[in-house]
Coordinates of C-alpha atoms and ligand atoms in Angstrom, one line a residue:
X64 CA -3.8 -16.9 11.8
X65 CA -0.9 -14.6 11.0
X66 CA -1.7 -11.0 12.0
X67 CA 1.2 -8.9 11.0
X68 CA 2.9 -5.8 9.3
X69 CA 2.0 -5.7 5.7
X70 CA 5.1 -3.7 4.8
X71 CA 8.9 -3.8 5.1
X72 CA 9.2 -5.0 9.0
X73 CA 12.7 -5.7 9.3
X74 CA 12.8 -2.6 10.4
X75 CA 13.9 -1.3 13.7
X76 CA 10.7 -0.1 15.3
X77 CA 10.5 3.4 15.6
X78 CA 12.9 4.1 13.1
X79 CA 12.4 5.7 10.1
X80 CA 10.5 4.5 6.7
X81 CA 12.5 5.4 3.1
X82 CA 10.0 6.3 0.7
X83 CA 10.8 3.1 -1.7
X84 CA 9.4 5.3 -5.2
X85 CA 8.0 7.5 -7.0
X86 CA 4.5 8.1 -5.0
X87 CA 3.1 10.2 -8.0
X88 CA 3.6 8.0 -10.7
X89 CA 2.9 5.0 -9.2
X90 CA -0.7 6.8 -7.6
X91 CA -1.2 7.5 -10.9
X92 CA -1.3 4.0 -12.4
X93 CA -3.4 2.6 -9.2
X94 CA -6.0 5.5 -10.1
X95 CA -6.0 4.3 -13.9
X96 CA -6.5 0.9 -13.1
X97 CA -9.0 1.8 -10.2
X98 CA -10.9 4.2 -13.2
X99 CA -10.4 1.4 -16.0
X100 CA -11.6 -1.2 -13.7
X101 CA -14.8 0.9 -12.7
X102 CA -15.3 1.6 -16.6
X103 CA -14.7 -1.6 -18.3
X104 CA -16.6 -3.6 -15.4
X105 CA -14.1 -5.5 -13.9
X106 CA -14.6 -4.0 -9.9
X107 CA -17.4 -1.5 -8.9
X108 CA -17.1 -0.3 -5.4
X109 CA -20.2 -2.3 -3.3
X110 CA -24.1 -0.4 -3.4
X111 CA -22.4 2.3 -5.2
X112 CA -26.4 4.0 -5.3
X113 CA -26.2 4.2 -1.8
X114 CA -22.9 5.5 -1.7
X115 CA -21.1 2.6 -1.5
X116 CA -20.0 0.9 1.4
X117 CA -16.2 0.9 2.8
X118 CA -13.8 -1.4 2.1
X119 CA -16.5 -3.7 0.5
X120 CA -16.5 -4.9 -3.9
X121 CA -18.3 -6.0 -6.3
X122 CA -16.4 -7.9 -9.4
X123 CA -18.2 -6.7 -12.4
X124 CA -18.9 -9.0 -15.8
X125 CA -14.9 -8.8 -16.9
X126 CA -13.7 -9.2 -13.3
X127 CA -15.7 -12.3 -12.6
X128 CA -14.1 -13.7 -15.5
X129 CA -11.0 -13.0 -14.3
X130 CA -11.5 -14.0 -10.6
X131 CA -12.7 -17.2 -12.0
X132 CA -9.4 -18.0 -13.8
X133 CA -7.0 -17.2 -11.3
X134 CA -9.2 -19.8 -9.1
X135 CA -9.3 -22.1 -11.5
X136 CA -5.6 -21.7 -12.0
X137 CA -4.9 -22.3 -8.2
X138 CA -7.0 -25.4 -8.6
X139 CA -5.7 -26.6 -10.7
X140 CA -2.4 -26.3 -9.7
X141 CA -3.0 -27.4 -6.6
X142 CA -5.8 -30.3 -6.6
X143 CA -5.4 -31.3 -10.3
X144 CA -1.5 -31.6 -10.6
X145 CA -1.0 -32.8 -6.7
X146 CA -1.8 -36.3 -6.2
X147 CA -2.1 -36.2 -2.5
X148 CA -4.0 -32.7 -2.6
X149 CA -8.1 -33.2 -1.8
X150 CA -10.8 -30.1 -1.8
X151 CA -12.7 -28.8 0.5
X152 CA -15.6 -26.3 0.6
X153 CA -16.4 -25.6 4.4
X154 CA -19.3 -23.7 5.6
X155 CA -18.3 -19.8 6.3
X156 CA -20.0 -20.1 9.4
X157 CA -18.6 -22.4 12.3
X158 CA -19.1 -23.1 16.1
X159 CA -17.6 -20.5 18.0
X160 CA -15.2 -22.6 20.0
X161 CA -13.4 -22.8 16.6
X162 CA -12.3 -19.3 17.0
X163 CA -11.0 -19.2 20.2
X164 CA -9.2 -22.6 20.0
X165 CA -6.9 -20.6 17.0
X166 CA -6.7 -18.1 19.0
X167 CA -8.4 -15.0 16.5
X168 CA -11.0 -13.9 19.7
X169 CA -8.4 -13.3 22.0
X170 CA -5.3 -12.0 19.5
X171 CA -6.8 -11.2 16.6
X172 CA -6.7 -7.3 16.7
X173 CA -5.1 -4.1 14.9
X174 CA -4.3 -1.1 17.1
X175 CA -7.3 1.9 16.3
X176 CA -7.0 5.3 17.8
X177 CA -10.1 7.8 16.6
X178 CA -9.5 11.5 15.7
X179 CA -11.0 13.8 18.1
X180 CA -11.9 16.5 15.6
X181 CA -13.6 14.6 12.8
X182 CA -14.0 11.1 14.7
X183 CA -11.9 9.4 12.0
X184 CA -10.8 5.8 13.1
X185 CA -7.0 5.2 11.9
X186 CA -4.8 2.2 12.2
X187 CA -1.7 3.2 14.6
X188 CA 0.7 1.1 12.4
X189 CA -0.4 2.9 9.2
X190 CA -0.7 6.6 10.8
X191 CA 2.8 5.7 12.0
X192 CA 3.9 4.5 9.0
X193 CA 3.0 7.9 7.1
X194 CA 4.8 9.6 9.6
X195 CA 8.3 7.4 8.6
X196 CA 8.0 5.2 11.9
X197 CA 7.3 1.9 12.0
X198 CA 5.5 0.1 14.5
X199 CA 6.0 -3.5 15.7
X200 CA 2.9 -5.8 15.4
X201 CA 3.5 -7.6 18.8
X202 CA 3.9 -4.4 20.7
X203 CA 1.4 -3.9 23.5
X204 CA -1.2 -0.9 24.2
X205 CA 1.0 0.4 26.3
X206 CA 4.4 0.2 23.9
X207 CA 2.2 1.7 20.9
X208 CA 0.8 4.6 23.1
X209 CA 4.7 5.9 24.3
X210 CA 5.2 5.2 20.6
X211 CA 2.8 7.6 19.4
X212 CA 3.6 9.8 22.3
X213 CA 7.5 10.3 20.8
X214 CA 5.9 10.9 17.5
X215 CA 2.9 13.2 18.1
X216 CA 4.4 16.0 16.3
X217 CA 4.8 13.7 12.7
X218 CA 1.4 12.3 13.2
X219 CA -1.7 13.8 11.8
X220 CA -5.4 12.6 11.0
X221 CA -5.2 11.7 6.9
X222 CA -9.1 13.3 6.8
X223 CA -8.4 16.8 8.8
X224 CA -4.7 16.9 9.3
X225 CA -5.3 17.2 13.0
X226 CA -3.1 16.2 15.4
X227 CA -5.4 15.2 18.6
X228 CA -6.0 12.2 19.1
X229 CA -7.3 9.6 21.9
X230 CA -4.7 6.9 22.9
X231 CA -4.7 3.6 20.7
X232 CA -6.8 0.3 22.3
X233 CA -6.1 -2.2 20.0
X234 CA -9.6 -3.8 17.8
X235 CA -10.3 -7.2 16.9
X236 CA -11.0 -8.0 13.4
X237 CA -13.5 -10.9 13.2
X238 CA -17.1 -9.6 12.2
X239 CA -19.8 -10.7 14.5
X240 CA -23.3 -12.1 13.6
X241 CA -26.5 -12.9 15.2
X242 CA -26.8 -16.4 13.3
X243 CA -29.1 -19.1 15.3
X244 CA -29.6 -16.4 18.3
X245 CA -32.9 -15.1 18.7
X246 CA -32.7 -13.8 22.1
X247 CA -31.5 -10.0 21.6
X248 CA -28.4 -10.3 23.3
X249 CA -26.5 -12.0 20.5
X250 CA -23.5 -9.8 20.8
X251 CA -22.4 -11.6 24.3
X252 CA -22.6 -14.6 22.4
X253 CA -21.9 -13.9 19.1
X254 CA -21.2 -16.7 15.3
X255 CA -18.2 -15.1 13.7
X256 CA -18.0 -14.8 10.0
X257 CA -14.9 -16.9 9.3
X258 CA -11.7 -14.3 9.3
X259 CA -9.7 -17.4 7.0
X260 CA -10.4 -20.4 5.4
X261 CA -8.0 -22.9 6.8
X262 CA -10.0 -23.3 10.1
X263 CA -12.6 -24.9 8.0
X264 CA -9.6 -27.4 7.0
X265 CA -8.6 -27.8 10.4
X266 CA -11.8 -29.3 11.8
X267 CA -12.3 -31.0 8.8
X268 CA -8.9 -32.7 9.0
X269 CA -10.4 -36.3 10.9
X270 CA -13.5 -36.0 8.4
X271 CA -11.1 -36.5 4.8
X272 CA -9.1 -38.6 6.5
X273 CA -11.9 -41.0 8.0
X274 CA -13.7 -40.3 4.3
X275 CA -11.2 -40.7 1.6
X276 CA -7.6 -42.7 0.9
X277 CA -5.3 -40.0 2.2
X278 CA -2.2 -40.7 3.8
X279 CA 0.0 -37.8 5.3
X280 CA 1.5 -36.3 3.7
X281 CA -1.7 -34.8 2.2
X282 CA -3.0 -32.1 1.7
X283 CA -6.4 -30.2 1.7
X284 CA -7.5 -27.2 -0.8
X285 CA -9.7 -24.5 -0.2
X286 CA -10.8 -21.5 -1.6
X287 CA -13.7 -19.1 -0.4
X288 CA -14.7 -16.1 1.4
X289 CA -13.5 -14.6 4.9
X290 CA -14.3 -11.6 6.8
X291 CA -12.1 -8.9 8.7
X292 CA -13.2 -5.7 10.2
X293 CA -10.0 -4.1 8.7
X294 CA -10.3 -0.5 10.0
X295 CA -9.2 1.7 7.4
X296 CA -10.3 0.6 3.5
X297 CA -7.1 1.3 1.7
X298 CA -5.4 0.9 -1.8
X299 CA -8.4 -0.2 -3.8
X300 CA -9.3 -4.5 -3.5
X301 CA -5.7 -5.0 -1.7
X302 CA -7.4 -4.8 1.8
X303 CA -11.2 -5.8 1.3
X304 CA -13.0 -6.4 4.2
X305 CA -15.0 -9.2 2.8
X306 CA -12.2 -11.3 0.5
X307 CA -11.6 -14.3 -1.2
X308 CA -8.4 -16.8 -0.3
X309 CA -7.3 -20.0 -1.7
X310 CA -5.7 -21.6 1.0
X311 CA -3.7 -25.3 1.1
X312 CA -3.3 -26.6 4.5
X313 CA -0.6 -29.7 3.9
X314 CA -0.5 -32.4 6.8
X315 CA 2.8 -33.6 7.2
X316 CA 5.2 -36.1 9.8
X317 CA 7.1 -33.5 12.2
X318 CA 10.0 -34.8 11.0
X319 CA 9.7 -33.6 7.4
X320 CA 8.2 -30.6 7.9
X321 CA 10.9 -28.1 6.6
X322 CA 11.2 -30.1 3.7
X323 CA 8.0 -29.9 3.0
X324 CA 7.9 -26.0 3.9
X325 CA 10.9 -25.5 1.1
X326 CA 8.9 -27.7 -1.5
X327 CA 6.1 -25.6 -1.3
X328 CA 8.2 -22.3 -1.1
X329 CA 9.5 -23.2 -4.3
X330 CA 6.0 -24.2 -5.5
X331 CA 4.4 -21.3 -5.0
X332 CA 6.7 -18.9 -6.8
X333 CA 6.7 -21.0 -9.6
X334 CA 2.5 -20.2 -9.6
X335 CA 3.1 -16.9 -10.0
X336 CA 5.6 -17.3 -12.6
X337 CA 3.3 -19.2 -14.9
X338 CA 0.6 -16.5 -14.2
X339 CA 2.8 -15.0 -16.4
X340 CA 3.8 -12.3 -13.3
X341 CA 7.6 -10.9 -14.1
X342 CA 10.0 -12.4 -11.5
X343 CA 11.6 -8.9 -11.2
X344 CA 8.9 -7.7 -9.7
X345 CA 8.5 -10.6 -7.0
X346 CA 10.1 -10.6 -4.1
X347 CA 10.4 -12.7 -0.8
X348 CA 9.8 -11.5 3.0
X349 CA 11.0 -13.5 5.9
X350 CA 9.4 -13.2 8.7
X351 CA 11.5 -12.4 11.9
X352 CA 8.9 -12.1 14.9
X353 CA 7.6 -15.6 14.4
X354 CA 4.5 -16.5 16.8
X355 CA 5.5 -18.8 18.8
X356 CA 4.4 -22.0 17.4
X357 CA 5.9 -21.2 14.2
X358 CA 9.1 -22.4 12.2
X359 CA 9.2 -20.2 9.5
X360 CA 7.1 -17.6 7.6
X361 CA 7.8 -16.3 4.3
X362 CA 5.7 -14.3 1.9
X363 CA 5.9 -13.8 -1.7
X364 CA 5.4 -10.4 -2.4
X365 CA 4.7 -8.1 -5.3
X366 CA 5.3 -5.0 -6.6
X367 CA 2.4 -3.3 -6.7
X368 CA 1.9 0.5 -7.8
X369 CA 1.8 1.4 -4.0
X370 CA 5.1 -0.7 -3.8
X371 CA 5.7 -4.4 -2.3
X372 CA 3.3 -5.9 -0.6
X373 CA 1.9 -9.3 0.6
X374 CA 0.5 -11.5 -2.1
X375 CA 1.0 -15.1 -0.2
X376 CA 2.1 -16.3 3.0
X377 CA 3.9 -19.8 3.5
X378 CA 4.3 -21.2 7.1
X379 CA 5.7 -24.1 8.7
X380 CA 2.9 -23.9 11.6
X381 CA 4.3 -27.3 13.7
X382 CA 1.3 -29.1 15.1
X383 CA -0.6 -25.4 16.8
X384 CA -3.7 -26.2 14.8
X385 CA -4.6 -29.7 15.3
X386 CA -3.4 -29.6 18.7
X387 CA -5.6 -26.5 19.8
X388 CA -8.7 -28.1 18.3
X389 CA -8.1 -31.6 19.6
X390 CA -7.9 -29.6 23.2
X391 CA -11.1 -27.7 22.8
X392 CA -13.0 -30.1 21.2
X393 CA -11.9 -33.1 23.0
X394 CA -11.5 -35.0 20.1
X395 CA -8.3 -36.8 19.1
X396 CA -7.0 -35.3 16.2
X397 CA -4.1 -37.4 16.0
X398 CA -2.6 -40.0 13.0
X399 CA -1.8 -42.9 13.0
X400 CA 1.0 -44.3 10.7
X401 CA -0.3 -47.4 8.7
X402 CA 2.4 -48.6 8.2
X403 CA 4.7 -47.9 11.3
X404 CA 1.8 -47.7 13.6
X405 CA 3.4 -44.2 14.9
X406 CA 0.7 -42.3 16.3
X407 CA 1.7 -37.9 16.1
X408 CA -0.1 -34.9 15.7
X409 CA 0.8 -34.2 12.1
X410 CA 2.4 -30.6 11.6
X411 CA 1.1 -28.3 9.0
X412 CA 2.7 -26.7 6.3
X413 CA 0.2 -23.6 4.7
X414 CA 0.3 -21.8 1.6
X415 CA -2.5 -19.0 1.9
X416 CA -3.1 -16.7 -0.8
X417 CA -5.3 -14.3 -1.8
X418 CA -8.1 -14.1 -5.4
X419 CA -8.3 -10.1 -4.8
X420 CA -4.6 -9.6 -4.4
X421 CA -3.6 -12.0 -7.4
X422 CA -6.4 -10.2 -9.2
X423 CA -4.7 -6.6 -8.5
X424 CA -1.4 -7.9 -9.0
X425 CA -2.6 -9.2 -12.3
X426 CA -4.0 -6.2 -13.4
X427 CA -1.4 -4.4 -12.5
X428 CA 1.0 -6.6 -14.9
X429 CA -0.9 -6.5 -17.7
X430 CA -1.7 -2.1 -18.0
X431 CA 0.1 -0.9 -20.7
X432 CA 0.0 2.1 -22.5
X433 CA 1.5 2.5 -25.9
X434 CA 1.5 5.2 -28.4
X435 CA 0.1 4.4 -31.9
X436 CA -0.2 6.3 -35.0
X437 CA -3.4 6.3 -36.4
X438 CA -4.0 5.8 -40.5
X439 CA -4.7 9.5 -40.7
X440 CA -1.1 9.9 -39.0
X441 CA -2.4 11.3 -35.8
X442 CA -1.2 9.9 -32.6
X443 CA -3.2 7.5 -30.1
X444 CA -3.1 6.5 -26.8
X445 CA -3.8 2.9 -26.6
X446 CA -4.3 1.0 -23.6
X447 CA -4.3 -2.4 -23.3
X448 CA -4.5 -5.4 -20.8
X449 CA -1.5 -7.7 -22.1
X450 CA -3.3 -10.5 -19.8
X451 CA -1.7 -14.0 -20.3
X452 CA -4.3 -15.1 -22.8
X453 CA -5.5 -17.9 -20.1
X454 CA -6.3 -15.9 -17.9
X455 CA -7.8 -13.1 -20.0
X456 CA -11.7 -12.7 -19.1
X457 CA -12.4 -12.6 -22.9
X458 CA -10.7 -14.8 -25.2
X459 CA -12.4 -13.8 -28.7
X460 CA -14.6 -10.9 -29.7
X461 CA -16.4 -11.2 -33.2
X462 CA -17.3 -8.4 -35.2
X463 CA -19.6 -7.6 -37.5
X464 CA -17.2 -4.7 -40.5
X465 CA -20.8 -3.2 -40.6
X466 CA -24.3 -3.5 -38.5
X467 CA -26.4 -2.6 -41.2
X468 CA -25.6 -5.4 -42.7
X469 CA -27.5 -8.6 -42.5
X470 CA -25.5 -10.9 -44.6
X471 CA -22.3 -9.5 -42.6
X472 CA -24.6 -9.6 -39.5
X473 CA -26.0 -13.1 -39.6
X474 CA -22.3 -14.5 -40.7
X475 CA -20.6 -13.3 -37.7
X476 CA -23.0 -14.6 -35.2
X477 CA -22.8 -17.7 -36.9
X478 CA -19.0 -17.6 -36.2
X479 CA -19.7 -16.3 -33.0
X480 CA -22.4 -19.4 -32.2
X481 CA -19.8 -21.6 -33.8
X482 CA -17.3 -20.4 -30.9
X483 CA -18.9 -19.5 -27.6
X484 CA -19.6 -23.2 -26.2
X485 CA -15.5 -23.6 -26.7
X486 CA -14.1 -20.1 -26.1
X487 CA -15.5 -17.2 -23.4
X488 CA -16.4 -15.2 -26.9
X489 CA -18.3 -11.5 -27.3
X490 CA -19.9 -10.3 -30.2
X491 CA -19.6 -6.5 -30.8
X492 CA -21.4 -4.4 -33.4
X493 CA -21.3 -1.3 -31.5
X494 CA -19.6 1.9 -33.3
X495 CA -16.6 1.7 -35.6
X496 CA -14.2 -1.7 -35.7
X497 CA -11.4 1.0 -34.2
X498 CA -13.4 1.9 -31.3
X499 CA -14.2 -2.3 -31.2
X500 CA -11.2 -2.9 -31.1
X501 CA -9.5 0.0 -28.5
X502 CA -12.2 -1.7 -26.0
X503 CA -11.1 -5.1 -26.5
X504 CA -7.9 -3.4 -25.9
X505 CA -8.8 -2.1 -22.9
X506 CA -9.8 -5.5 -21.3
X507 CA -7.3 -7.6 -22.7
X508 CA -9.5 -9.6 -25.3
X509 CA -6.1 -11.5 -27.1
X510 CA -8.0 -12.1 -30.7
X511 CA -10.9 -10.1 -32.5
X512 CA -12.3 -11.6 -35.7
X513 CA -13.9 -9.1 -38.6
X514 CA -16.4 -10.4 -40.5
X515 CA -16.3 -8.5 -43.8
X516 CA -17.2 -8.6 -47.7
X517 CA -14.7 -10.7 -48.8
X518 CA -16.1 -12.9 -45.5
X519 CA -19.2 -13.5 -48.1
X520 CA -17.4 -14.5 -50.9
X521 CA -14.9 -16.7 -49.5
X522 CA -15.6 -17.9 -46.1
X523 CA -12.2 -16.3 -44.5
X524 CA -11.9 -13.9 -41.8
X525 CA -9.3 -11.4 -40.3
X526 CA -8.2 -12.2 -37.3
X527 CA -6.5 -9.6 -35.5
X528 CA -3.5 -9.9 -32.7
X529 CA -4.0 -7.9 -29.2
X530 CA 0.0 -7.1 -28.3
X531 CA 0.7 -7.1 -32.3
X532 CA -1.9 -5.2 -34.1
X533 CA -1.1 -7.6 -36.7
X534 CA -4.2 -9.0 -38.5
X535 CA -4.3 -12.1 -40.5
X536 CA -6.8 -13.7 -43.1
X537 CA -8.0 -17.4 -42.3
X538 CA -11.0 -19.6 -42.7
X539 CA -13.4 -19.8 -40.8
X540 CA -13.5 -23.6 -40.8
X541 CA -9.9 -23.0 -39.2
X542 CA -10.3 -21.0 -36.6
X543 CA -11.5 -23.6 -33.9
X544 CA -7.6 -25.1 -34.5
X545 CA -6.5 -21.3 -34.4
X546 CA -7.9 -20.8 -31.0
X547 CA -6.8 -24.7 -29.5
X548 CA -3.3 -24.0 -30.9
X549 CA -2.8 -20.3 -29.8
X550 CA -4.8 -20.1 -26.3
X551 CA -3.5 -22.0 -24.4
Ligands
GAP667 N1 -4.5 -18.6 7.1 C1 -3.4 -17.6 7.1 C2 -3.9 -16.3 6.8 O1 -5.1 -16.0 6.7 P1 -3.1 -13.9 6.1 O2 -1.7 -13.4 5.8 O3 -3.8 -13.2 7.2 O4 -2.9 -15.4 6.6 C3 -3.5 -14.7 3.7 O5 -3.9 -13.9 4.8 C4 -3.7 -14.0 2.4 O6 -5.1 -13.6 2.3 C5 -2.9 -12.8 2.3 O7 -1.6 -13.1 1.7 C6 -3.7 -12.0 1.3 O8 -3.4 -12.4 -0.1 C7 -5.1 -12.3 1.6 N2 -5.7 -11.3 2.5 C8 -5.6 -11.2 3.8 N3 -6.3 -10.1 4.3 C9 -6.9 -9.5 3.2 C10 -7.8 -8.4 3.0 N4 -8.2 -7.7 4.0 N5 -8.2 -8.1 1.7 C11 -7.7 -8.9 0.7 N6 -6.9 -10.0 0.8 C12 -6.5 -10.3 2.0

């Protein structure tokens, strides 16, 4: 568990925030993307017919795609290319003990105060943090309130600029559910939705270990959902209330702990670098208010459109986890050395990142817009996804020149059949090839083929280039190579 500022905290608290860019141009791109995302059907916002439903997504037909390949990029470069990596896929429900042996029921909170005109319910550090001051995440009720008492004049509600409102308690973020309890008083005794993944890890640790040939150092890989009752929705899919992390819990001897923590610090950057994620726009966070079981805490941040922000988090976590669980449990999580007989407590080194933040920051990367001259000599915005073509959601469309066609017709889906089974593949016959291919464009599709006459005559094809515009002529009996040599 790591509850903490998601912004720039070495700061001073209470001193002032320096507004780090231009907020109109960078709102601007977060709205395109946020518009291109709803249009293209990468993210709709969550029973958008019944108005929707804060803080809550739904990844449309592109953005599944998409989700999909980061995960199966974290895979594999975490299970796959790790020897001493295993996966896991724990239950999102677990026994409540779990939850108060890691401490989330008793510390895992955000400080809330409620407007008193419109009943609006704000996060203090956020509020604060619109007003230029920065709060502390360890500070107490009491701290925060004399906070927000020295800066009641720079702080307003963000829904009806008022300026009353009732002093902060601080809210805990696990979401509650009535699973297994029939009696109607469920909320005494409430099964959490799990707030992260690695707990599943943690109480699975003696499990792998009893079940498979892993010797620490080892690792174990998750990815799935977890649940927070974040209090405001903010900045599109950064801060979801029901999200997807890919979390890697590494066992490890105390002794080699930090060297473990730097291996995997160097690790994880390199991930984002073969995303295909600009290093300039990366960044690294140390963490100075450690909890107290920590070593260290670093996050990889990136620079998203609102500015830099958490993408990852790596901790050295000591042994906190498996000791906490072997205490409320009763069960002895320890290991024993088979070759030294040394029996310890292994420490953990964590690399917990998040699919909907990779996602944005991914998006985010690739939007480009360019200005093209059309063949008539008019000028064009075009906007394109320059995805890595890995990761792109579609990696061939195939086009009919006309749809009134038949011959043209039944040739492309022939190319199009030929390709599917190998290559996520679309076929288009909707309006003109331009308008095909400004929506390929726009969600990041790195080759469309055109079927056309000369298709009929002599079995070749254009293909055409997303970033170049270039098109080329090739057989059709080639392109299968084309695609294995220039995918990737
Ligand atoms: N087990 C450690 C842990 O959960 P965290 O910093 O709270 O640490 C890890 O979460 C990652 O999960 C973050 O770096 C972020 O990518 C993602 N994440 C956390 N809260 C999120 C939210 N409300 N919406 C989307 N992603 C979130």
């Amino acid at each position: 568990m790591k509850k903490k500022q998601e912004k720039d905290d070495r700061r001073t608290p209470g001193t002032s925030v320096v507004a780090k860019t231009d907020k109109g141009v960078m709102a601007g791109k977060m709205e395109k993307i946020i518009s291109l995302c709803k249009r293209r059907g990468f993210v709709f916002p969550s029973s958008e017919i019944y108005g929707g439903f804060g803080a809550v997504y739904d990844y449309g037909p592109y953005g599944t795609e998409l989700v999909n390949n980061i995960k199966t990029a974290w895979w594999k470069a975490m299970v796959r290319e790790n020897d001493n990596i295993v996966g896991l896929d724990s239950a999102i429900f677990m026994h409540p003990k779990v939850w108060e042996a890691s401490g989330h029921t008793a510390g895992f909170s955000d400080p809330l105060i409620e407007c008193r005109k419109c009943h609006a319910r704000l996060r203090v550090d956020h509020i604060l943090e619109e007003a230029g001051v920065f709060a502390d995440e360890k500070m107490s009720e009491e701290e925060i309130n004399k906070l927000l008492e020295e800066n009641k004049d720079k702080i307003e509600c963000a829904k009806c600029n008022c300026k009353d409102f009732t002093k902060a308690k601080k809210f805990n973020l696990l979401v509650k559910s009535n699973l297994g309890n029939f009696t109607g008083n469920w909320e005494e005794n409430p099964v959490y939705l799990r707030g992260e993944t690695c707990q599943g890890i943690y109480i699975n640790f003696k499990n792998v270990l009893d079940s498979t040939r892993v010797k620490v150092p080892f690792g174990i890989a998750q990815i799935g959902k977890s649940f927070r009752n974040e209090i405001t929705a903010r900045q599109f899919i950064f801060r979801k209330r029901e999200f997807e992390q890919m979390e890697m819990q590494m066992f490890v001897h105390p002794d080699d702990e930090m060297d473990h923590f730097e291996e995997w610090k160097e690790k994880r950057w390199q991930f984002y670098l073969d995303l295909g994620i600009k290093e300039e726009n990366l960044k690294w966070h140390e963490h100075e208010n450690l909890v107290f079981y920590a070593k260290a805490a670093w996050d990889i941040e990136y620079d998203f459109p609102f500015g830099f922000k958490e993408l990852e988090g790596i901790h050295a976590r000591g042994d906190y986890d498996l000791t906490q669980h072997s205490k409320f449990s009763g069960k002895d999580l320890s290991y024993q050395d088979p070759h030294t007989n040394e029996k310890y407590i292994p420490h953990v080194v964590e690399a917990s990142a998040g699919a909907d933040r990779t996602f944005l920051a991914l998006l985010s990367e690739a939007y480009t817009e360019e200005e093209i001259e059309k063949e008539n000599g008019e000028k064009e915005l075009r906007v394109v996804l320059k995805f890595p073509k890995k990761l792109a959601p579609i990696k061939v469309a195939v086009f009919p020149l006309l749809k009134n066609k038949p011959d043209l017709v039944k040739k492309a889906k022939e190319i199009y059949d030929s390709l599917k089974s190998q290559f996520m593949c679309e076929f288009d016959d909707n309006g003109n090839v331009g308008k095909r291919y400004r929506r390929q464009d726009e969600i990041g599709t790195p080759y469309c083929i055109t079927v056309d006459f000369d298709s009929l005559e002599d079995d070749t094809v254009t293909i055409r280039d997303r970033d170049t515009m270039k098109q080329e002529r090739i057989k059709a009996g080639e392109l299968e190579g084309f695609f294995n040599k220039n995918l990737g």
